[in-house]
Structures are given as C-alpha cells and as structure tokens.
CSV table of C-alpha atoms in Angstrom, one decimal:
chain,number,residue,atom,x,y,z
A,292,UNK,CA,-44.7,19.9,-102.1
A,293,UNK,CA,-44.2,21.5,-105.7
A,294,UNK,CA,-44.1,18.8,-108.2
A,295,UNK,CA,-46.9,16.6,-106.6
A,296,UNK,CA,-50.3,17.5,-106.1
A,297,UNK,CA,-51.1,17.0,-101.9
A,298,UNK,CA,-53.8,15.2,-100.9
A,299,UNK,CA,-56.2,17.7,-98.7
A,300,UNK,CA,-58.8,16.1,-96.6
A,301,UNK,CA,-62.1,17.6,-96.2
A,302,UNK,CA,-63.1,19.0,-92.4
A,303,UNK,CA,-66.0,16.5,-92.6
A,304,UNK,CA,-63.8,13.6,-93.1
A,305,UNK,CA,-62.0,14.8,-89.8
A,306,UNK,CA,-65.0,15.1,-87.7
A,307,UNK,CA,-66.0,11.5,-88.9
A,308,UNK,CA,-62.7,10.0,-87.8
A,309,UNK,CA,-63.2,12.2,-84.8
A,310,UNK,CA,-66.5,10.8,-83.9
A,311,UNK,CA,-65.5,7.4,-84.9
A,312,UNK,CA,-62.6,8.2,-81.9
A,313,UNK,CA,-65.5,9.4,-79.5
A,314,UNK,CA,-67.8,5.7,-79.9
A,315,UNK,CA,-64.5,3.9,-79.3
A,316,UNK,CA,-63.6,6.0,-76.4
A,317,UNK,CA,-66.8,5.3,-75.3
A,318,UNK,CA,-67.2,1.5,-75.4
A,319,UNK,CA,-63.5,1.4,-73.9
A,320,UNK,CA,-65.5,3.1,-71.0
A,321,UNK,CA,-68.4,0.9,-71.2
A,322,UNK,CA,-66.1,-2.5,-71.5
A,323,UNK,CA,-64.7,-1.9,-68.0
A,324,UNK,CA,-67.7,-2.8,-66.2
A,325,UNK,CA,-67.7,-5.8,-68.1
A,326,UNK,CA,-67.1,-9.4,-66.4
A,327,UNK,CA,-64.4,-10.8,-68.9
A,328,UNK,CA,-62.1,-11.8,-66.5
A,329,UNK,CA,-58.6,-11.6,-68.1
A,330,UNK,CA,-60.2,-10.3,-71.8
A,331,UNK,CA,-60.9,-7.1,-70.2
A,332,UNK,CA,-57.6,-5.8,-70.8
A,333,UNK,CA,-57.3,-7.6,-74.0
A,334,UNK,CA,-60.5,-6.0,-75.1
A,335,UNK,CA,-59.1,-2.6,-74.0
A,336,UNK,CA,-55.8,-2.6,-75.3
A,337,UNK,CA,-57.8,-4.0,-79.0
A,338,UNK,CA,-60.2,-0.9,-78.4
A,339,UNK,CA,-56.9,1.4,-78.1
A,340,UNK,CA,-55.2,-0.4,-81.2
A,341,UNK,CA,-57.9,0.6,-82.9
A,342,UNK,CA,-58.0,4.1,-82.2
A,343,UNK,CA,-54.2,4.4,-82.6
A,344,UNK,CA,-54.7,3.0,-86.4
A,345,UNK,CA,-57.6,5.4,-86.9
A,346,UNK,CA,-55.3,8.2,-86.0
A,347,UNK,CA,-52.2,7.0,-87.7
A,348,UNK,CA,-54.2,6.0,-90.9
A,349,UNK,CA,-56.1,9.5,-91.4
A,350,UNK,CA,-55.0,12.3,-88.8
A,351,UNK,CA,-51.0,11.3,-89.4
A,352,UNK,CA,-52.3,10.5,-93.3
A,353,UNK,CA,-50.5,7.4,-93.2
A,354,UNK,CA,-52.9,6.7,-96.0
A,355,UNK,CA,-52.4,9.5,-98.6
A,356,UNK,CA,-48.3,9.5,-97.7
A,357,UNK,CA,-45.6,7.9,-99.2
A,358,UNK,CA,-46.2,4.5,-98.5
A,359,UNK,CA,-42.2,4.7,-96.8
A,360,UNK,CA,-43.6,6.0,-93.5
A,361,UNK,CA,-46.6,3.4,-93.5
A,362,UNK,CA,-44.2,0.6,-93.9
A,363,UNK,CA,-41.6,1.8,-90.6
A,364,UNK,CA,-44.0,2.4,-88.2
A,365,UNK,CA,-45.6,-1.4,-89.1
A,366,UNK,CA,-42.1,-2.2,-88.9
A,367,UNK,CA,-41.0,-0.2,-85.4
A,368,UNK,CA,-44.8,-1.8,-84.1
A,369,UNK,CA,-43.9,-5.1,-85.2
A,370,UNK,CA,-39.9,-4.7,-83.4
A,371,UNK,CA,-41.9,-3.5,-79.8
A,372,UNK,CA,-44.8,-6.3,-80.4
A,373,UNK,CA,-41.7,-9.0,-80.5
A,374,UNK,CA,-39.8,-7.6,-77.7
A,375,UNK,CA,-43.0,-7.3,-75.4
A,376,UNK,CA,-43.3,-11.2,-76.5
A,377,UNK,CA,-39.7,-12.6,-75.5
A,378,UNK,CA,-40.2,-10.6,-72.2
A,379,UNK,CA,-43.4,-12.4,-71.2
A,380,UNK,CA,-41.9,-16.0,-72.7
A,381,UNK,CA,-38.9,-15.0,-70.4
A,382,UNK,CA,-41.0,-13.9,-67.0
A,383,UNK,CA,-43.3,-16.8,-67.8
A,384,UNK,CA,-40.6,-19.6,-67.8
A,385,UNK,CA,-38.6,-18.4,-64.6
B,117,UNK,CA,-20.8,30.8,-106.6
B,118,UNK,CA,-22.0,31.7,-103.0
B,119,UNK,CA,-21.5,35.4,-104.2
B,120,UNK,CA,-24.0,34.2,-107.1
B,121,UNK,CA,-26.7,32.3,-105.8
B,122,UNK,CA,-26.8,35.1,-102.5
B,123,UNK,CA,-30.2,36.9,-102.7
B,124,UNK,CA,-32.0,34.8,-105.6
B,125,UNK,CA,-35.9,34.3,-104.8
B,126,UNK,CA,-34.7,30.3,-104.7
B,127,UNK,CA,-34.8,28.8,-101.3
B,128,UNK,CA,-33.8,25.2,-100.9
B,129,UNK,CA,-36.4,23.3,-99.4
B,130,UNK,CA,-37.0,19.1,-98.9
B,131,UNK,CA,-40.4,19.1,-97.2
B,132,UNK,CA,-40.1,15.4,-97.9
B,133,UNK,CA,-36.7,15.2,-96.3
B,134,UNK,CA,-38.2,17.0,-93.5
B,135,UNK,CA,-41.0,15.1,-93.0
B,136,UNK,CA,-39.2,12.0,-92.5
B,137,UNK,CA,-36.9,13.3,-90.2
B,138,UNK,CA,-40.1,14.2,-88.1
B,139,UNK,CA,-41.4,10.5,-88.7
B,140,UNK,CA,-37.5,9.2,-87.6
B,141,UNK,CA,-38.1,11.4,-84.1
B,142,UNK,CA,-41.6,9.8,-83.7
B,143,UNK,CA,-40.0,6.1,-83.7
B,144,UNK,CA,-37.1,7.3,-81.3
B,145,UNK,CA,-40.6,8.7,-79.0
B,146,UNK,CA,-42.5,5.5,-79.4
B,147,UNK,CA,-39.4,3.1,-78.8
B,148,UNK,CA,-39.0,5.6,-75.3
B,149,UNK,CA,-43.0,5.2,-74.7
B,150,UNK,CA,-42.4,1.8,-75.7
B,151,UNK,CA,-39.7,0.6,-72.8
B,152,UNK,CA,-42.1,2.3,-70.4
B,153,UNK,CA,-44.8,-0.1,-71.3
B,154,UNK,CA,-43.4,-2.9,-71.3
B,155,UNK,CA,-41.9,-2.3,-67.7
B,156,UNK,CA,-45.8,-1.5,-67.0
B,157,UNK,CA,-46.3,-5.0,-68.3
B,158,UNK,CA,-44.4,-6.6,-66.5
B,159,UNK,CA,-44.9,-4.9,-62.6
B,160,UNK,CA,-49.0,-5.4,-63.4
B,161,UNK,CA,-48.1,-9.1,-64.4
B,162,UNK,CA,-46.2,-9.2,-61.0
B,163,UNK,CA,-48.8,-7.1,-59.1
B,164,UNK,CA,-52.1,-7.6,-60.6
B,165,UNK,CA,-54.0,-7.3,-57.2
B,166,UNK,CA,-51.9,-3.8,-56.2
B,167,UNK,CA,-52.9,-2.6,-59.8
B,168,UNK,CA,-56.1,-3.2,-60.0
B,169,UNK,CA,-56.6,-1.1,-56.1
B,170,UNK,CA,-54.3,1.7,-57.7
B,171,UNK,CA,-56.3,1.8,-60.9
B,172,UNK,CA,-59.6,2.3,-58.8
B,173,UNK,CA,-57.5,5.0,-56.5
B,174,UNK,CA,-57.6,7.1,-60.2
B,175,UNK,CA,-60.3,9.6,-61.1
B,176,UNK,CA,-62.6,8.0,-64.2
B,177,UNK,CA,-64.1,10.9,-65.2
B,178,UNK,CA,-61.0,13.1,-65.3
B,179,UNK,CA,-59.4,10.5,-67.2
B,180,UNK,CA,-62.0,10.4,-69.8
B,181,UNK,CA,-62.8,14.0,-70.2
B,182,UNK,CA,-59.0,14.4,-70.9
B,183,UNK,CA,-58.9,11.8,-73.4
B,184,UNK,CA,-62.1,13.6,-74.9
B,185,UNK,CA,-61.0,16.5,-75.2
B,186,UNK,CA,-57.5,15.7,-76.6
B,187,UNK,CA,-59.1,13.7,-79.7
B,188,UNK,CA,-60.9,17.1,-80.3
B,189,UNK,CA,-57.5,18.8,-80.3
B,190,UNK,CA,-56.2,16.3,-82.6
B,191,UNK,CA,-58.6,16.8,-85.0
B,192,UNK,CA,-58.9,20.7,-85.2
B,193,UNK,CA,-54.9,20.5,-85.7
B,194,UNK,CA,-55.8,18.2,-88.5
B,195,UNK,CA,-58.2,20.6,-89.6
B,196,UNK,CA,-55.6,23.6,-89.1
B,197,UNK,CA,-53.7,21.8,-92.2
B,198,UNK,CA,-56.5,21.6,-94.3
B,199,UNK,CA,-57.3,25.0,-94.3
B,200,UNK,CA,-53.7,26.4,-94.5
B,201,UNK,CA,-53.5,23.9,-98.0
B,202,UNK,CA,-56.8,25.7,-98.9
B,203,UNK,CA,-55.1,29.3,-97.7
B,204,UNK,CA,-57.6,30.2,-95.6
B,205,UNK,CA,-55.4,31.8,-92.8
B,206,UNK,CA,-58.1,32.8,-90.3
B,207,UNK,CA,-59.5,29.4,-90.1
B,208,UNK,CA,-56.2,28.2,-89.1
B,209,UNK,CA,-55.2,30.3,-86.8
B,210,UNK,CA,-59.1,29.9,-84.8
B,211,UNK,CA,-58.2,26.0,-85.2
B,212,UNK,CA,-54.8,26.6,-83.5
B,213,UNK,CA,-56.2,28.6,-81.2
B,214,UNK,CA,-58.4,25.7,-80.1
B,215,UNK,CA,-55.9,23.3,-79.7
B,216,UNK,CA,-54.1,25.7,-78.0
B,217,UNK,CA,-56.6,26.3,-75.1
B,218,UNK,CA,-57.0,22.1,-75.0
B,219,UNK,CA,-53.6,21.7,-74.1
B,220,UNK,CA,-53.5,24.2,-71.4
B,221,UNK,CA,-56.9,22.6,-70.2
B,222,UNK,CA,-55.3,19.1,-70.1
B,223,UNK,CA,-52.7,20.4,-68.0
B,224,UNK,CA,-54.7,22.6,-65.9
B,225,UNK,CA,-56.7,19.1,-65.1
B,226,UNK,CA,-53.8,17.0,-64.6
B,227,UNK,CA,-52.8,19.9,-62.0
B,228,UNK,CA,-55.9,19.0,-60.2
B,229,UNK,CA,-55.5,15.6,-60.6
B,230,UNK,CA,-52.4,15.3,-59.2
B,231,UNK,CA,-52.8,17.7,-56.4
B,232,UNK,CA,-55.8,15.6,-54.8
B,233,UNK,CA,-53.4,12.6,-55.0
B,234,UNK,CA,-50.9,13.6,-53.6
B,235,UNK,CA,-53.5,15.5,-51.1
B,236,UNK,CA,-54.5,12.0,-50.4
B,237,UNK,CA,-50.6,10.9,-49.7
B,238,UNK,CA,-50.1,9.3,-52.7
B,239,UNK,CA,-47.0,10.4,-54.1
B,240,UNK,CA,-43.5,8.8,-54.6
B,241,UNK,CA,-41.9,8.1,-51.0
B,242,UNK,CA,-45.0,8.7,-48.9
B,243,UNK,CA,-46.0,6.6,-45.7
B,244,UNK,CA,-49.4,5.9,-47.1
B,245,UNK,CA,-47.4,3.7,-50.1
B,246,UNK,CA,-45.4,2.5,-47.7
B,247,UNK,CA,-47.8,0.9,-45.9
B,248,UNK,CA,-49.6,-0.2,-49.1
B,249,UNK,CA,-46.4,-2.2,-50.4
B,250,UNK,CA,-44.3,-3.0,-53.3
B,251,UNK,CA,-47.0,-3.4,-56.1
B,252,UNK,CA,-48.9,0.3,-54.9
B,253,UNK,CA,-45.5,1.9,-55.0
B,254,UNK,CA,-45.0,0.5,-59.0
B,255,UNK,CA,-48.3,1.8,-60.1
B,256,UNK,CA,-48.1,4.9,-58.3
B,257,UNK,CA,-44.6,5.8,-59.9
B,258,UNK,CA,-45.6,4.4,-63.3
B,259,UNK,CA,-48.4,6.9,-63.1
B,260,UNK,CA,-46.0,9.6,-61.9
B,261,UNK,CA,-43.9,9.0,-64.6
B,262,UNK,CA,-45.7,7.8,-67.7
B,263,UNK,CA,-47.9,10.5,-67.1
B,264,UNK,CA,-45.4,13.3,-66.2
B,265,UNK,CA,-43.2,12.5,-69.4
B,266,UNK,CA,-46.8,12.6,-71.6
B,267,UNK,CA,-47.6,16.0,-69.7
B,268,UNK,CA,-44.2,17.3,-70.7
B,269,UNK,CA,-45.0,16.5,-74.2
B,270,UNK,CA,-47.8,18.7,-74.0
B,271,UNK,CA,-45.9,21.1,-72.7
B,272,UNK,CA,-43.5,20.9,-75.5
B,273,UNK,CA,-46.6,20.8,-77.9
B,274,UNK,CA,-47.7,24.6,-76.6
B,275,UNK,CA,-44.5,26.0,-77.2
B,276,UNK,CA,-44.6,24.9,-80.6
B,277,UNK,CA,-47.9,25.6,-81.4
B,278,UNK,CA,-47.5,29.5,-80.1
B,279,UNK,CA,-44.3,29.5,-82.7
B,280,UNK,CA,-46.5,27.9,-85.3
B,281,UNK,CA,-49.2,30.6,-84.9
B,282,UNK,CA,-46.6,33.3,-84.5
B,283,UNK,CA,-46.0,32.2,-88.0
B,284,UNK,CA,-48.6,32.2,-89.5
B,285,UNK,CA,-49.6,35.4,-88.5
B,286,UNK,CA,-46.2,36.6,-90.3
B,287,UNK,CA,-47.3,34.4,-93.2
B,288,UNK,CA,-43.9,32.7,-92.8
B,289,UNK,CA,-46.1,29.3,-93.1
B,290,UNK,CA,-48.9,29.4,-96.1
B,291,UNK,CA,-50.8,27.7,-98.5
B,292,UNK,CA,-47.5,26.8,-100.4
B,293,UNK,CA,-45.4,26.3,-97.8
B,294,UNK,CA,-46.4,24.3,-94.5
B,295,UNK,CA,-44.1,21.6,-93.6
B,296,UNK,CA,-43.5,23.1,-89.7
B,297,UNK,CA,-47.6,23.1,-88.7
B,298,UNK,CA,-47.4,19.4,-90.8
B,299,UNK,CA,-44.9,18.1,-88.9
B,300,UNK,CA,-46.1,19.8,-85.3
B,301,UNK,CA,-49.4,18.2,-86.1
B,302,UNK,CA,-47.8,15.6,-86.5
B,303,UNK,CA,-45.6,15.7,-82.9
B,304,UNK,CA,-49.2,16.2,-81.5
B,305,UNK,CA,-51.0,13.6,-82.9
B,306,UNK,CA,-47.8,11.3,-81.3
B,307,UNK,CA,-48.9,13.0,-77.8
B,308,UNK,CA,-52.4,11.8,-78.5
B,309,UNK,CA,-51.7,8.2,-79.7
B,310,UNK,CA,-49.9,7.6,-76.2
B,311,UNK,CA,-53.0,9.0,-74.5
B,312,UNK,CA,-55.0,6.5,-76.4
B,313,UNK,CA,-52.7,3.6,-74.3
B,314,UNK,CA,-52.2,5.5,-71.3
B,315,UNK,CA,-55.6,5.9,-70.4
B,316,UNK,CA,-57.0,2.4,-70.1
B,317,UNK,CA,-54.0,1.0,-68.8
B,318,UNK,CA,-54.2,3.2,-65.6
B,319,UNK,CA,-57.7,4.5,-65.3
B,320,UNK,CA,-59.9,1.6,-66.7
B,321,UNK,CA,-58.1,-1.5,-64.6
B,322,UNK,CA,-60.8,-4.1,-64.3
C-alpha cells in the first residue's frame, strides 16, 4: 500500500456499474417470460455471467489489481467450467 | 534483537500478502458453491418437469427485491473504500451503516420467505414433498441448502462488518491503512456474486 500509488474509484463510477447491475437484473426478469425453449436458461445464466464479470472486473477491482488475482479466478472459472463439462458428457452417455 | 525492535513505530504489514490470502479463501468458497451447482445441474437435468413446478412454488418478487437490494449493498461497500482512501471517515461509516441494514433486511426477508414455505408444507421431510416425488424433494433441499449456506454468509458478512465499523470508529482502519474493510468488501462482494447465480437458477425457471 506504501510504495504504490492505489487506484481509487470515483462513487460515480460505482453507481454506473451499479445501474448497469440493475438493467441486467432487469432483463434477466423480463427474459423469463420469454418462449426460448431450452435458451431460456442459457440466456439467464449469460445474463448472470455478465453481471458476475461486471462485479469481479470493477467492485472486486479485478481491473486495477495485480493482474495475479485476474489470472486465478479465469483459471479456478475455467477448472469448474471443465468439470461441469465431463459431468454432463458422463450423464449424457449413460 | 526482539528487546530492540520492541516498541519501534514500525509495524510489519503485507497488505498484498493479505490480500491474496483473502483471494485464496474466495477460490476455496467458489469451488464449495461450485460442487453445489453442479449437483443442481444435474438433479434439474434429471428433473426438469419437478423444477420447473418448484421454481414457480418460489416468490418472484421477493427474489428480485433481494437481489436488488444486495447489488445496492455491494456498491455502497465499494463506495465505503473509496472514501476511507480519500479519509473521509464519516462517509464510510454512513456507507457501512447501509450495507449493514441490507444485510439484516435480506435476512429478515428470507425469514419470511421461508416461513410461508414451510407454512405451505414445504420443507425437508414433509408429506406434501412426499407426495410430490423425487424431483420436488431435490429442488426443495437444494433451495434449503444453497440458500441457507448463502444466508449464513450473510450472517458472517454482519459480524464482520460491525468489527469493521467498530474500527473505524477507533481509527484502527484509515486512509493509510485499510486492508481488513478491502478484503471484507471483498468477502461480500463473493456473497453477492453467488446471489447473482442463485437467483435465476431457482426463482426464474422457465
């Protein structure tokens, strides 16, 4: 915290990422009612990717951080993408 | 040289060190959060039908207003950090105090949430699920438990945010030195992100 200077957001940047939050929110809502057959929950969980990366990327400042924590958590979502993978290839061969 | 370095003004601290411990405990959460849904995965690829009828069982509006109002408390703990960096103590502590009252609120609505389900006979080892069958039974204690653990991390959250404010009152955590509200905000922000999944996975089954 001493030798480097720290990145400090502004509050107006946080209210921007918080109202980008609320429209997403919001058109997860809205999608439901939505006849997409099995998209609907692809749709949804895409909406909620999104907002997790919103609040990863500025509220947990993945952005202005060492780039070292960026780089796990892709790496831990990558690990829990794969695994969610070879279950469904396993359940869907049975 | 303990006798000599006892009572010197230095204090060693590794906020970096720190911080990445806090990330390391995140990754152990989300690989936790994780197993949980991929065993939802799999039961609602078993059970689509039963899903879909417990999904519709679930309160929308609750579910939303929740989410709602715990993005708001994400973002005045985010806001609680910028004004500590900017030493403006009294901003902080009204921030906290905000995201304080949200997470009681949350709870306070899951209380009423829960109640009317299990009001209703929905609860782990009633008849009513018993008659509704194997796949009403999953989503019912997937929602018991998913839920319950994310509820207990709020829980958590409030006790550390009453230490956090506690020190900031006793400007134990300033301008110069602000690693614990960092990494609670960060802890919270974790509690939030599994919000983000939880709710259209159970209340927005189409």
């Amino acid at each position: 915290m001493s030798e480097e200077k720290h990145h400090i957001s502004s509050y107006k940047s946080h209210l921007f990422v918080l109202l980008a939050l609320f429209v997403l929110t919001g058109a997860s809502v809205a999608v439901t009612s939505l006849e997409m057959g099995p998209f609907n929950t692809l749709v949804a969980m895409l909406i909620a990717g999104g907002k997790a990366a919103i609040v990863l990327i500025w509220f947990m400042h993945l952005k202005f951080d060492n780039k070292l924590y960026a780089i796990f958590t892709t790496f831990v979502l990558v690990i829990f993408l794969l695994v969610l993978y070879v279950t469904f290839f396993d359940y869907s061969y049975r | 040289m303990e006798k000599h370095e006892e009572h010197t003004a230095h204090v060693h601290r590794d906020d970096e060190g720190d911080k990445l411990g806090m990330w390391l405990f995140i990754f152990t959460e989300l690989l936790l959060f994780g197993m949980l849904f991929l065993m939802y995965a799999v039961y609602r690829h078993k059970n689509p039908e039963a899903f879909l009828l417990g999904g519709e069982e679930l309160d929308v509006f609750i579910g939303t207003f929740n989410t709602v109002i715990l993005l708001i408390s994400s973002a005045t703990v985010a806001m609680s950090i910028t004004a500590i960096q900017r030493g403006n103590k009294k901003q902080a502590l009204v921030l906290l105090g905000i995201t304080l009252f949200i997470a009681v609120l949350f709870l306070v609505n899951k209380y009423f949430e829960w109640g009317a389900k299990i009001e209703y006979g929905f609860y782990p080892g009633s008849d009513l699920l018993h008659e509704l069958g194997h796949g009403t039974t999953l989503f019912f204690g997937l929602y018991y438990i998913m839920s319950g653990i994310h509820a207990l991390h709020i829980l958590i959250g409030i006790g550390l945010f009453i230490y956090v404010v506690w020190q900031i009152r006793r400007d134990k955590i300033h301008s110069t030195d602000y690693v614990w509200l960092e990494n609670t905000g960060l802890y919270w922000h974790l509690v939030d992100l599994i919000w983000i999944f939880l709710f259209p996975l159970f209340y927005l089954i189409h």
